[in-house]
Amino acid sequence: MSSNAFGALFRFTTWGESHGPAIGCVVDGCPPRIPLAAADIQKYLDRRKPGQSKYTTQRREPDEVEIQSGVFDGLTTGTPISLVIRNVDQRSKDYSDIAPKFRPGHADYTYDMKYGIRDYRGGGRSSARETAMRVAAGAVARKVLESQVEGGVQIRAALVQMGPHGIDRDRWNWDQVDENPFFCPDAEAARRWADYLDGVRKAGSSCGAVIEVVAEGVPVGLGAPIYGKLDADLAAAMMSINAVKGVEVGAGFEAAALSGEENADEIRMGNDGRPIFRSNKAGGVLGGISTGQPVVARFAVKPTSSILQPRDTVTRDGEETEIVTKGRHDPCVGIRAVPVGEAMMALVLADHLLRHRAQCGPPLPAAAPLRS
């Protein structure tokens, strides 16, 4: 299987399966002499790990990361950084009854047709279990951004829609994101979602979600105008996350309904001699290059395909049958995709930062804050 790596200068490769002995990744291209310890990575893994509430899978994985290489005396050495997480709570027997069946909505059919073999235990390589290593690699990318960008880059994400229920943006409060099990910035919406998802879970069904990722403090100049567009790489990064079916940057699809006057982010000069944008419909990227404004991306996650409701399917031998997917599954897989989205944003920005430095030298600082 090819294509297990992502990035150009700052590059990471993941390996492992959902029910194998371990999962891991190798981060290549990290600059030397950056402070890095397991604790710097663990704090982000703890936000993603399963079994933290009744609204996520009850698989109990501590997700304790081990740094195998690339760090000496607490500093990165510039050599490949190898990270490993041991799997400790696999229940492969949960999948024995459905081994010959293709689960609707999963990658079972396409994997079998392409490779002629598949790991039916939780989806093997196609499982969202792999995203734990993206979060680990993303933690290293954050350290790169912290060390290479004056003032640092702040990357945060939030769940802004669960099923058909969105948030009220007038009530957006970043402090609320870690105060509820949904990473929701709207406390009132989070309370409503609790009842909604309880109903979905008890019915043996699932629902989708929309996640918004915001990076502030991004320097001007990251990205290239043709095949190295920052927003194109962001779209590829977010689209590569399991179950993601749509990505937008800035105003996204809503831009199609705006006039040219409404969509253009007007610019004036600030007192400090730096341009000030009056809005950010572009999501911090123009012509594939960062403007210095917050970089904003959203992605849509489909409902979890593993559900208790019976669905029609076929077997590997072409026999028509019915399937019920038992085991431990997220009723809304979008919840745990929030820290994964943050990680992918960090990984893309770190890669583009190093690419910019290689060609142009240090980037310009971030733009001044928005002004109405």
mmCIF file of C-alpha atoms in Angstrom:
data_model
loop_
_atom_site.group_PDB
_atom_site.id
_atom_site.type_symbol
_atom_site.label_atom_id
_atom_site.label_comp_id
_atom_site.label_asym_id
_atom_site.label_seq_id
_atom_site.Cartn_x
_atom_site.Cartn_y
_atom_site.Cartn_z
ATOM 1 C CA MET A 1 0.000 0.000 0.000
ATOM 2 C CA SER A 2 1.454 3.347 -1.057
ATOM 3 C CA SER A 3 0.657 6.926 0.005
ATOM 4 C CA ASN A 4 1.078 6.655 3.769
ATOM 5 C CA ALA A 5 3.042 9.914 4.029
ATOM 6 C CA PHE A 6 1.977 13.568 3.927
ATOM 7 C CA GLY A 7 3.953 16.798 3.504
ATOM 8 C CA ALA A 8 7.036 17.966 1.591
ATOM 9 C CA LEU A 9 9.795 19.332 3.848
ATOM 10 C CA PHE A 10 8.001 18.595 7.111
ATOM 11 C CA ARG A 11 6.728 15.106 6.369
ATOM 12 C CA PHE A 12 5.141 12.364 8.426
ATOM 13 C CA THR A 13 4.386 8.724 7.664
ATOM 14 C CA THR A 14 1.929 6.647 9.705
ATOM 15 C CA TRP A 15 1.742 2.866 10.076
ATOM 16 C CA GLY A 16 -0.294 0.245 11.912
ATOM 17 C CA GLU A 17 -3.828 -1.131 12.093
ATOM 18 C CA SER A 18 -6.770 -0.716 14.441
ATOM 19 C CA HIS A 19 -6.370 -4.180 16.004
ATOM 20 C CA GLY A 20 -2.643 -4.682 15.534
ATOM 21 C CA PRO A 21 -0.167 -4.578 18.429
ATOM 22 C CA ALA A 22 0.654 -0.889 17.902
ATOM 23 C CA ILE A 23 0.301 2.156 15.693
ATOM 24 C CA GLY A 24 3.030 4.656 14.955
ATOM 25 C CA CYS A 25 4.474 7.393 12.796
ATOM 26 C CA VAL A 26 7.797 8.788 11.644
ATOM 27 C CA VAL A 27 8.160 12.582 11.461
ATOM 28 C CA ASP A 28 10.893 13.674 9.064
ATOM 29 C CA GLY A 29 12.229 17.182 8.438
ATOM 30 C CA CYS A 30 11.814 18.556 11.958
ATOM 31 C CA PRO A 31 14.500 21.207 12.602
ATOM 32 C CA PRO A 32 17.058 20.428 15.324
ATOM 33 C CA ARG A 33 17.327 21.894 18.825
ATOM 34 C CA ILE A 34 13.585 22.208 19.453
ATOM 35 C CA PRO A 35 12.538 21.166 22.989
ATOM 36 C CA LEU A 36 10.338 18.058 22.768
ATOM 37 C CA ALA A 37 9.129 15.573 25.378
ATOM 38 C CA ALA A 38 6.400 12.936 25.447
ATOM 39 C CA ALA A 39 4.302 15.259 27.623
ATOM 40 C CA ASP A 40 4.246 17.842 24.798
ATOM 41 C CA ILE A 41 2.523 15.241 22.627
ATOM 42 C CA GLN A 42 0.422 13.482 25.257
ATOM 43 C CA LYS A 43 -1.697 16.517 26.120
ATOM 44 C CA TYR A 44 -3.118 16.559 22.596
ATOM 45 C CA LEU A 45 -3.588 12.791 22.439
ATOM 46 C CA ASP A 46 -5.570 12.959 25.681
ATOM 47 C CA ARG A 47 -8.126 15.219 23.970
ATOM 48 C CA ARG A 48 -8.670 12.681 21.181
ATOM 49 C CA LYS A 49 -8.493 9.341 22.986
ATOM 50 C CA PRO A 50 -11.629 7.160 23.134
ATOM 51 C CA GLY A 51 -13.822 6.320 26.102
ATOM 52 C CA GLN A 52 -13.939 9.778 27.677
ATOM 53 C CA SER A 53 -17.726 10.117 27.645
ATOM 54 C CA LYS A 54 -20.829 8.119 26.784
ATOM 55 C CA TYR A 55 -20.926 9.982 23.458
ATOM 56 C CA THR A 56 -17.803 8.301 22.054
ATOM 57 C CA THR A 57 -16.650 4.713 21.568
ATOM 58 C CA GLN A 58 -16.081 2.888 24.842
ATOM 59 C CA ARG A 59 -12.856 1.314 23.616
ATOM 60 C CA ARG A 60 -10.364 1.991 26.436
ATOM 61 C CA GLU A 61 -7.042 3.076 25.006
ATOM 62 C CA PRO A 62 -4.661 5.170 27.147
ATOM 63 C CA ASP A 63 -2.893 6.269 23.948
ATOM 64 C CA GLU A 64 0.414 6.719 25.754
ATOM 65 C CA VAL A 65 3.020 7.880 23.247
ATOM 66 C CA GLU A 66 6.617 6.669 23.227
ATOM 67 C CA ILE A 67 9.395 8.653 21.524
ATOM 68 C CA GLN A 68 11.689 6.079 19.934
ATOM 69 C CA SER A 69 14.163 8.318 18.094
ATOM 70 C CA GLY A 70 15.005 11.843 16.988
ATOM 71 C CA VAL A 71 15.271 13.387 20.479
ATOM 72 C CA PHE A 72 18.391 13.635 22.650
ATOM 73 C CA ASP A 73 18.706 15.454 25.980
ATOM 74 C CA GLY A 74 15.185 16.820 25.492
ATOM 75 C CA LEU A 75 15.926 18.419 22.097
ATOM 76 C CA THR A 76 15.128 17.318 18.559
ATOM 77 C CA THR A 77 18.243 16.228 16.692
ATOM 78 C CA GLY A 78 17.057 16.902 13.131
ATOM 79 C CA THR A 79 16.841 13.167 12.453
ATOM 80 C CA PRO A 80 13.574 11.208 11.988
ATOM 81 C CA ILE A 81 11.334 11.253 15.054
ATOM 82 C CA SER A 82 9.673 7.876 15.575
ATOM 83 C CA LEU A 83 6.529 7.760 17.737
ATOM 84 C CA VAL A 84 4.669 4.643 18.902
ATOM 85 C CA ILE A 85 1.371 3.987 20.691
ATOM 86 C CA ARG A 86 0.581 0.461 21.898
ATOM 87 C CA ASN A 87 -2.935 -0.901 21.315
ATOM 88 C CA VAL A 88 -4.204 -2.442 24.551
ATOM 89 C CA ASP A 89 -7.992 -2.831 24.215
ATOM 90 C CA GLN A 90 -8.638 -4.639 20.951
ATOM 91 C CA ARG A 91 -11.698 -6.895 20.731
ATOM 92 C CA SER A 92 -11.247 -8.580 17.390
ATOM 93 C CA LYS A 93 -13.971 -11.135 18.177
ATOM 94 C CA ASP A 94 -16.535 -8.318 17.839
ATOM 95 C CA TYR A 95 -15.945 -8.503 14.085
ATOM 96 C CA SER A 96 -15.844 -12.268 13.516
ATOM 97 C CA ASP A 97 -19.540 -12.470 12.543
ATOM 98 C CA ILE A 98 -19.195 -9.850 9.824
ATOM 99 C CA ALA A 99 -15.806 -10.919 8.434
ATOM 100 C CA PRO A 100 -17.198 -12.097 5.060
ATOM 101 C CA LYS A 101 -19.625 -9.163 4.699
ATOM 102 C CA PHE A 102 -19.053 -5.703 3.261
ATOM 103 C CA ARG A 103 -20.203 -3.029 5.691
ATOM 104 C CA PRO A 104 -22.183 -0.290 3.877
ATOM 105 C CA GLY A 105 -20.465 3.078 4.128
ATOM 106 C CA HIS A 106 -17.097 1.524 5.015
ATOM 107 C CA ALA A 107 -14.022 0.870 2.883
ATOM 108 C CA ASP A 108 -14.495 -2.913 3.016
ATOM 109 C CA TYR A 109 -15.610 -3.337 -0.603
ATOM 110 C CA THR A 110 -13.058 -0.976 -2.156
ATOM 111 C CA TYR A 111 -10.137 -2.410 -0.132
ATOM 112 C CA ASP A 112 -11.069 -5.952 -1.137
ATOM 113 C CA MET A 113 -11.437 -5.040 -4.794
ATOM 114 C CA LYS A 114 -8.100 -3.167 -4.847
ATOM 115 C CA TYR A 115 -5.853 -5.412 -2.741
ATOM 116 C CA GLY A 116 -7.653 -8.774 -2.739
ATOM 117 C CA ILE A 117 -7.265 -8.904 1.045
ATOM 118 C CA ARG A 118 -8.507 -6.776 3.942
ATOM 119 C CA ASP A 119 -8.267 -6.641 7.711
ATOM 120 C CA TYR A 120 -11.884 -6.902 8.842
ATOM 121 C CA ARG A 121 -10.991 -6.193 12.491
ATOM 122 C CA GLY A 122 -12.267 -2.668 12.856
ATOM 123 C CA GLY A 123 -11.288 -1.790 9.317
ATOM 124 C CA GLY A 124 -7.571 -2.347 9.821
ATOM 125 C CA ARG A 125 -5.680 0.459 8.116
ATOM 126 C CA SER A 126 -8.873 2.330 7.167
ATOM 127 C CA SER A 127 -9.881 2.709 10.819
ATOM 128 C CA ALA A 128 -9.947 6.138 12.454
ATOM 129 C CA ARG A 129 -7.555 4.616 14.989
ATOM 130 C CA GLU A 130 -4.809 5.813 12.614
ATOM 131 C CA THR A 131 -5.680 9.439 13.380
ATOM 132 C CA ALA A 132 -4.084 9.175 16.824
ATOM 133 C CA MET A 133 -0.727 9.291 15.054
ATOM 134 C CA ARG A 134 -1.760 12.388 13.109
ATOM 135 C CA VAL A 135 -2.434 14.074 16.446
ATOM 136 C CA ALA A 136 0.989 12.955 17.701
ATOM 137 C CA ALA A 137 2.724 14.263 14.575
ATOM 138 C CA GLY A 138 0.656 17.451 14.803
ATOM 139 C CA ALA A 139 2.002 18.044 18.310
ATOM 140 C CA VAL A 140 5.541 18.026 16.873
ATOM 141 C CA ALA A 141 4.394 20.445 14.159
ATOM 142 C CA ARG A 142 3.062 22.803 16.843
ATOM 143 C CA LYS A 143 6.492 22.817 18.476
ATOM 144 C CA VAL A 144 8.027 23.769 15.129
ATOM 145 C CA LEU A 145 5.577 26.652 14.701
ATOM 146 C CA GLU A 146 6.180 27.746 18.280
ATOM 147 C CA SER A 147 9.933 27.873 17.759
ATOM 148 C CA GLN A 148 9.987 29.347 14.254
ATOM 149 C CA VAL A 149 7.209 31.985 14.352
ATOM 150 C CA GLU A 150 7.550 35.040 16.557
ATOM 151 C CA GLY A 151 4.617 35.073 18.970
ATOM 152 C CA GLY A 152 3.673 31.524 17.947
ATOM 153 C CA VAL A 153 0.652 30.254 16.050
ATOM 154 C CA GLN A 154 -2.525 29.410 17.956
ATOM 155 C CA ILE A 155 -4.560 26.571 16.448
ATOM 156 C CA ARG A 156 -8.018 25.803 17.765
ATOM 157 C CA ALA A 157 -11.008 23.862 16.483
ATOM 158 C CA ALA A 158 -14.626 23.486 17.481
ATOM 159 C CA LEU A 159 -17.663 21.436 16.540
ATOM 160 C CA VAL A 160 -20.087 23.911 14.952
ATOM 161 C CA GLN A 161 -22.819 21.545 13.764
ATOM 162 C CA MET A 162 -24.081 18.157 14.928
ATOM 163 C CA GLY A 163 -26.512 16.475 12.581
ATOM 164 C CA PRO A 164 -28.856 19.264 11.429
ATOM 165 C CA HIS A 165 -28.249 21.367 14.564
ATOM 166 C CA GLY A 166 -25.802 24.259 14.321
ATOM 167 C CA ILE A 167 -24.442 26.715 16.863
ATOM 168 C CA ASP A 168 -25.370 30.368 17.356
ATOM 169 C CA ARG A 169 -22.201 32.239 16.367
ATOM 170 C CA ASP A 170 -23.220 35.184 18.509
ATOM 171 C CA ARG A 171 -22.654 32.893 21.505
ATOM 172 C CA TRP A 172 -19.226 31.666 20.331
ATOM 173 C CA ASN A 173 -16.906 31.328 23.335
ATOM 174 C CA TRP A 174 -13.586 29.485 22.927
ATOM 175 C CA ASP A 175 -13.467 28.910 26.692
ATOM 176 C CA GLN A 176 -16.524 26.639 26.350
ATOM 177 C CA VAL A 177 -14.815 24.216 23.961
ATOM 178 C CA ASP A 178 -13.127 22.227 26.730
ATOM 179 C CA GLU A 179 -16.094 22.532 29.105
ATOM 180 C CA ASN A 180 -18.358 20.042 27.316
ATOM 181 C CA PRO A 181 -17.852 16.618 25.665
ATOM 182 C CA PHE A 182 -18.545 17.979 22.167
ATOM 183 C CA PHE A 183 -15.820 20.652 21.804
ATOM 184 C CA CYS A 184 -18.709 23.064 21.276
ATOM 185 C CA PRO A 185 -18.126 26.848 21.597
ATOM 186 C CA ASP A 186 -21.832 27.495 22.315
ATOM 187 C CA ALA A 187 -22.862 26.275 25.787
ATOM 188 C CA GLU A 188 -26.571 26.314 24.973
ATOM 189 C CA ALA A 189 -26.085 24.307 21.778
ATOM 190 C CA ALA A 190 -23.976 21.780 23.716
ATOM 191 C CA ARG A 191 -26.856 21.192 26.126
ATOM 192 C CA ARG A 192 -29.253 20.583 23.239
ATOM 193 C CA TRP A 193 -26.784 18.263 21.520
ATOM 194 C CA ALA A 194 -26.556 16.097 24.631
ATOM 195 C CA ASP A 195 -30.259 15.232 24.390
ATOM 196 C CA TYR A 196 -30.118 14.858 20.626
ATOM 197 C CA LEU A 197 -27.124 12.506 20.629
ATOM 198 C CA ASP A 198 -28.583 10.476 23.490
ATOM 199 C CA GLY A 199 -31.548 9.750 21.260
ATOM 200 C CA VAL A 200 -29.339 8.874 18.305
ATOM 201 C CA ARG A 201 -27.178 6.572 20.437
ATOM 202 C CA LYS A 202 -30.100 4.751 22.059
ATOM 203 C CA ALA A 203 -31.661 4.200 18.642
ATOM 204 C CA GLY A 204 -28.472 2.439 17.510
ATOM 205 C CA SER A 205 -27.924 5.051 14.830
ATOM 206 C CA SER A 206 -25.374 7.829 14.198
ATOM 207 C CA CYS A 207 -25.086 11.403 12.962
ATOM 208 C CA GLY A 208 -22.595 13.640 11.169
ATOM 209 C CA ALA A 209 -20.922 16.896 12.154
ATOM 210 C CA VAL A 210 -19.098 19.994 10.921
ATOM 211 C CA ILE A 211 -15.790 21.066 12.479
ATOM 212 C CA GLU A 212 -14.209 24.512 12.133
ATOM 213 C CA VAL A 213 -10.441 24.942 12.513
ATOM 214 C CA VAL A 214 -8.888 28.386 13.084
ATOM 215 C CA ALA A 215 -5.170 29.224 13.073
ATOM 216 C CA GLU A 216 -4.213 32.681 14.364
ATOM 217 C CA GLY A 217 -0.788 34.297 14.153
ATOM 218 C CA VAL A 218 -0.047 32.717 10.759
ATOM 219 C CA PRO A 219 2.669 34.739 8.970
ATOM 220 C CA VAL A 220 2.126 36.373 5.588
ATOM 221 C CA GLY A 221 3.483 34.488 2.588
ATOM 222 C CA LEU A 222 2.973 30.772 3.270
ATOM 223 C CA GLY A 223 1.981 28.802 0.201
ATOM 224 C CA ALA A 224 2.633 29.053 -3.532
ATOM 225 C CA PRO A 225 0.266 30.334 -6.239
ATOM 226 C CA ILE A 226 -0.154 27.291 -8.499
ATOM 227 C CA TYR A 227 0.364 23.696 -7.352
ATOM 228 C CA GLY A 228 1.505 24.494 -3.827
ATOM 229 C CA LYS A 229 -1.487 26.522 -2.700
ATOM 230 C CA LEU A 230 -1.840 26.673 1.064
ATOM 231 C CA ASP A 231 -5.599 26.220 0.881
ATOM 232 C CA ALA A 232 -5.273 23.320 -1.557
ATOM 233 C CA ASP A 233 -2.961 21.490 0.835
ATOM 234 C CA LEU A 234 -5.296 22.282 3.714
ATOM 235 C CA ALA A 235 -8.208 20.857 1.754
ATOM 236 C CA ALA A 236 -6.209 17.695 0.996
ATOM 237 C CA ALA A 237 -5.191 17.386 4.652
ATOM 238 C CA MET A 238 -8.725 17.719 6.004
ATOM 239 C CA MET A 239 -10.193 15.532 3.257
ATOM 240 C CA SER A 240 -7.728 12.773 4.179
ATOM 241 C CA ILE A 241 -9.316 12.433 7.636
ATOM 242 C CA ASN A 242 -11.596 9.391 7.934
ATOM 243 C CA ALA A 243 -15.278 10.012 7.094
ATOM 244 C CA VAL A 244 -14.729 13.569 5.801
ATOM 245 C CA LYS A 245 -16.885 14.306 2.749
ATOM 246 C CA GLY A 246 -16.473 18.059 2.287
ATOM 247 C CA VAL A 247 -14.012 20.884 3.007
ATOM 248 C CA GLU A 248 -14.280 24.650 2.674
ATOM 249 C CA VAL A 249 -11.967 27.591 3.395
ATOM 250 C CA GLY A 250 -13.178 30.991 4.583
ATOM 251 C CA ALA A 251 -16.697 31.748 3.364
ATOM 252 C CA GLY A 252 -16.513 28.513 1.381
ATOM 253 C CA PHE A 253 -19.678 27.530 -0.447
ATOM 254 C CA GLU A 254 -21.506 30.546 0.952
ATOM 255 C CA ALA A 255 -19.250 32.757 -1.192
ATOM 256 C CA ALA A 256 -21.199 31.619 -4.252
ATOM 257 C CA ALA A 257 -24.257 33.514 -2.966
ATOM 258 C CA LEU A 258 -22.361 36.750 -2.248
ATOM 259 C CA SER A 259 -21.813 39.730 -4.532
ATOM 260 C CA GLY A 260 -18.334 40.848 -5.464
ATOM 261 C CA GLU A 261 -18.664 43.756 -3.052
ATOM 262 C CA GLU A 262 -19.696 41.486 -0.190
ATOM 263 C CA ASN A 263 -17.019 38.873 -0.810
ATOM 264 C CA ALA A 264 -13.989 41.173 -1.266
ATOM 265 C CA ASP A 265 -12.025 41.706 1.945
ATOM 266 C CA GLU A 266 -11.372 45.450 1.858
ATOM 267 C CA ILE A 267 -7.967 46.707 3.012
ATOM 268 C CA ARG A 268 -6.867 49.898 4.764
ATOM 269 C CA MET A 269 -3.619 50.942 6.414
ATOM 270 C CA GLY A 270 -3.200 50.668 10.173
ATOM 271 C CA ASN A 271 -1.396 53.117 12.427
ATOM 272 C CA ASP A 272 1.563 50.726 12.627
ATOM 273 C CA GLY A 273 2.037 50.774 8.870
ATOM 274 C CA ARG A 274 0.592 47.305 8.338
ATOM 275 C CA PRO A 275 -2.501 46.616 6.216
ATOM 276 C CA ILE A 276 -5.753 45.888 8.039
ATOM 277 C CA PHE A 277 -8.452 43.736 6.454
ATOM 278 C CA ARG A 278 -12.060 44.659 7.160
ATOM 279 C CA SER A 279 -13.287 41.064 6.834
ATOM 280 C CA ASN A 280 -11.972 37.554 6.217
ATOM 281 C CA LYS A 281 -14.162 35.911 3.614
ATOM 282 C CA ALA A 282 -10.978 34.498 2.052
ATOM 283 C CA GLY A 283 -10.197 32.515 5.197
ATOM 284 C CA GLY A 284 -6.692 33.910 5.441
ATOM 285 C CA VAL A 285 -5.564 32.738 1.984
ATOM 286 C CA LEU A 286 -5.433 34.682 -1.304
ATOM 287 C CA GLY A 287 -4.013 33.186 -4.479
ATOM 288 C CA GLY A 288 -2.886 30.164 -2.463
ATOM 289 C CA ILE A 289 -0.741 32.362 -0.171
ATOM 290 C CA SER A 290 -1.479 33.284 3.446
ATOM 291 C CA THR A 291 -2.542 36.889 4.078
ATOM 292 C CA GLY A 292 -1.551 36.958 7.743
ATOM 293 C CA GLN A 293 -5.197 36.839 8.793
ATOM 294 C CA PRO A 294 -6.576 33.833 10.686
ATOM 295 C CA VAL A 295 -6.628 30.758 8.462
ATOM 296 C CA VAL A 296 -10.127 29.261 8.683
ATOM 297 C CA ALA A 297 -11.185 25.851 7.363
ATOM 298 C CA ARG A 298 -14.265 23.715 7.931
ATOM 299 C CA PHE A 299 -14.887 20.077 7.155
ATOM 300 C CA ALA A 300 -17.990 17.906 7.147
ATOM 301 C CA VAL A 301 -17.915 14.422 8.673
ATOM 302 C CA LYS A 302 -20.490 11.848 7.598
ATOM 303 C CA PRO A 303 -22.473 9.766 10.113
ATOM 304 C CA THR A 304 -20.579 6.802 11.563
ATOM 305 C CA SER A 305 -21.157 3.853 9.223
ATOM 306 C CA SER A 306 -21.004 1.215 11.988
ATOM 307 C CA ILE A 307 -24.533 1.173 13.411
ATOM 308 C CA LEU A 308 -26.863 -1.287 15.128
ATOM 309 C CA GLN A 309 -29.649 -0.762 12.619
ATOM 310 C CA PRO A 310 -29.763 -3.637 10.069
ATOM 311 C CA ARG A 311 -28.596 -2.721 6.548
ATOM 312 C CA ASP A 312 -28.645 -4.632 3.259
ATOM 313 C CA THR A 313 -25.283 -5.746 1.888
ATOM 314 C CA VAL A 314 -23.466 -8.581 0.095
ATOM 315 C CA THR A 315 -20.710 -11.023 1.030
ATOM 316 C CA ARG A 316 -17.328 -11.512 -0.647
ATOM 317 C CA ASP A 317 -18.922 -14.408 -2.534
ATOM 318 C CA GLY A 318 -21.695 -12.195 -3.921
ATOM 319 C CA GLU A 319 -24.466 -13.449 -1.646
ATOM 320 C CA GLU A 320 -27.107 -10.883 -0.667
ATOM 321 C CA THR A 321 -27.502 -10.607 3.110
ATOM 322 C CA GLU A 322 -28.165 -8.249 6.006
ATOM 323 C CA ILE A 323 -25.634 -6.770 8.435
ATOM 324 C CA VAL A 324 -25.651 -5.298 11.925
ATOM 325 C CA THR A 325 -22.336 -3.869 13.133
ATOM 326 C CA LYS A 326 -21.865 -4.638 16.812
ATOM 327 C CA GLY A 327 -18.953 -3.548 18.986
ATOM 328 C CA ARG A 328 -17.916 -0.143 20.294
ATOM 329 C CA HIS A 329 -18.447 2.771 17.934
ATOM 330 C CA ASP A 330 -18.853 6.551 18.069
ATOM 331 C CA PRO A 331 -22.466 7.692 17.526
ATOM 332 C CA CYS A 332 -20.896 10.899 16.161
ATOM 333 C CA VAL A 333 -17.347 10.334 14.933
ATOM 334 C CA GLY A 334 -17.058 14.073 14.306
ATOM 335 C CA ILE A 335 -16.524 14.729 18.022
ATOM 336 C CA ARG A 336 -13.090 13.124 18.160
ATOM 337 C CA ALA A 337 -12.232 14.598 14.752
ATOM 338 C CA VAL A 338 -11.840 18.037 16.375
ATOM 339 C CA PRO A 339 -8.260 17.504 17.671
ATOM 340 C CA VAL A 340 -7.445 15.672 14.436
ATOM 341 C CA GLY A 341 -8.443 18.756 12.438
ATOM 342 C CA GLU A 342 -6.200 20.890 14.637
ATOM 343 C CA ALA A 343 -3.317 18.490 14.021
ATOM 344 C CA MET A 344 -3.721 18.532 10.252
ATOM 345 C CA MET A 345 -3.788 22.354 10.273
ATOM 346 C CA ALA A 346 -0.543 22.384 12.288
ATOM 347 C CA LEU A 347 1.114 19.862 9.979
ATOM 348 C CA VAL A 348 0.282 21.833 6.835
ATOM 349 C CA LEU A 349 1.393 25.153 8.341
ATOM 350 C CA ALA A 350 4.683 23.726 9.625
ATOM 351 C CA ASP A 351 5.426 22.210 6.224
ATOM 352 C CA HIS A 352 4.655 25.455 4.379
ATOM 353 C CA LEU A 353 6.650 27.496 6.866
ATOM 354 C CA LEU A 354 9.767 25.423 6.192
ATOM 355 C CA ARG A 355 9.119 25.522 2.441
ATOM 356 C CA HIS A 356 8.820 29.314 2.548
ATOM 357 C CA ARG A 357 12.034 29.705 4.558
ATOM 358 C CA ALA A 358 13.893 27.487 2.095
ATOM 359 C CA GLN A 359 12.984 29.722 -0.858
ATOM 360 C CA CYS A 360 12.333 33.204 0.548
ATOM 361 C CA GLY A 361 13.782 33.376 4.058
ATOM 362 C CA PRO A 362 11.838 34.397 7.178
ATOM 363 C CA PRO A 363 8.159 35.219 6.468
ATOM 364 C CA LEU A 364 6.491 38.529 7.245
ATOM 365 C CA PRO A 365 4.558 38.729 10.541
ATOM 366 C CA ALA A 366 0.834 38.101 10.777
ATOM 367 C CA ALA A 367 -1.546 40.864 9.742
ATOM 368 C CA ALA A 368 -3.036 43.337 12.181
ATOM 369 C CA PRO A 369 -6.377 42.346 13.766
ATOM 370 C CA LEU A 370 -9.621 42.719 11.825
ATOM 371 C CA ARG A 371 -11.263 46.130 11.869
ATOM 372 C CA SER A 372 -14.866 46.937 10.956
#
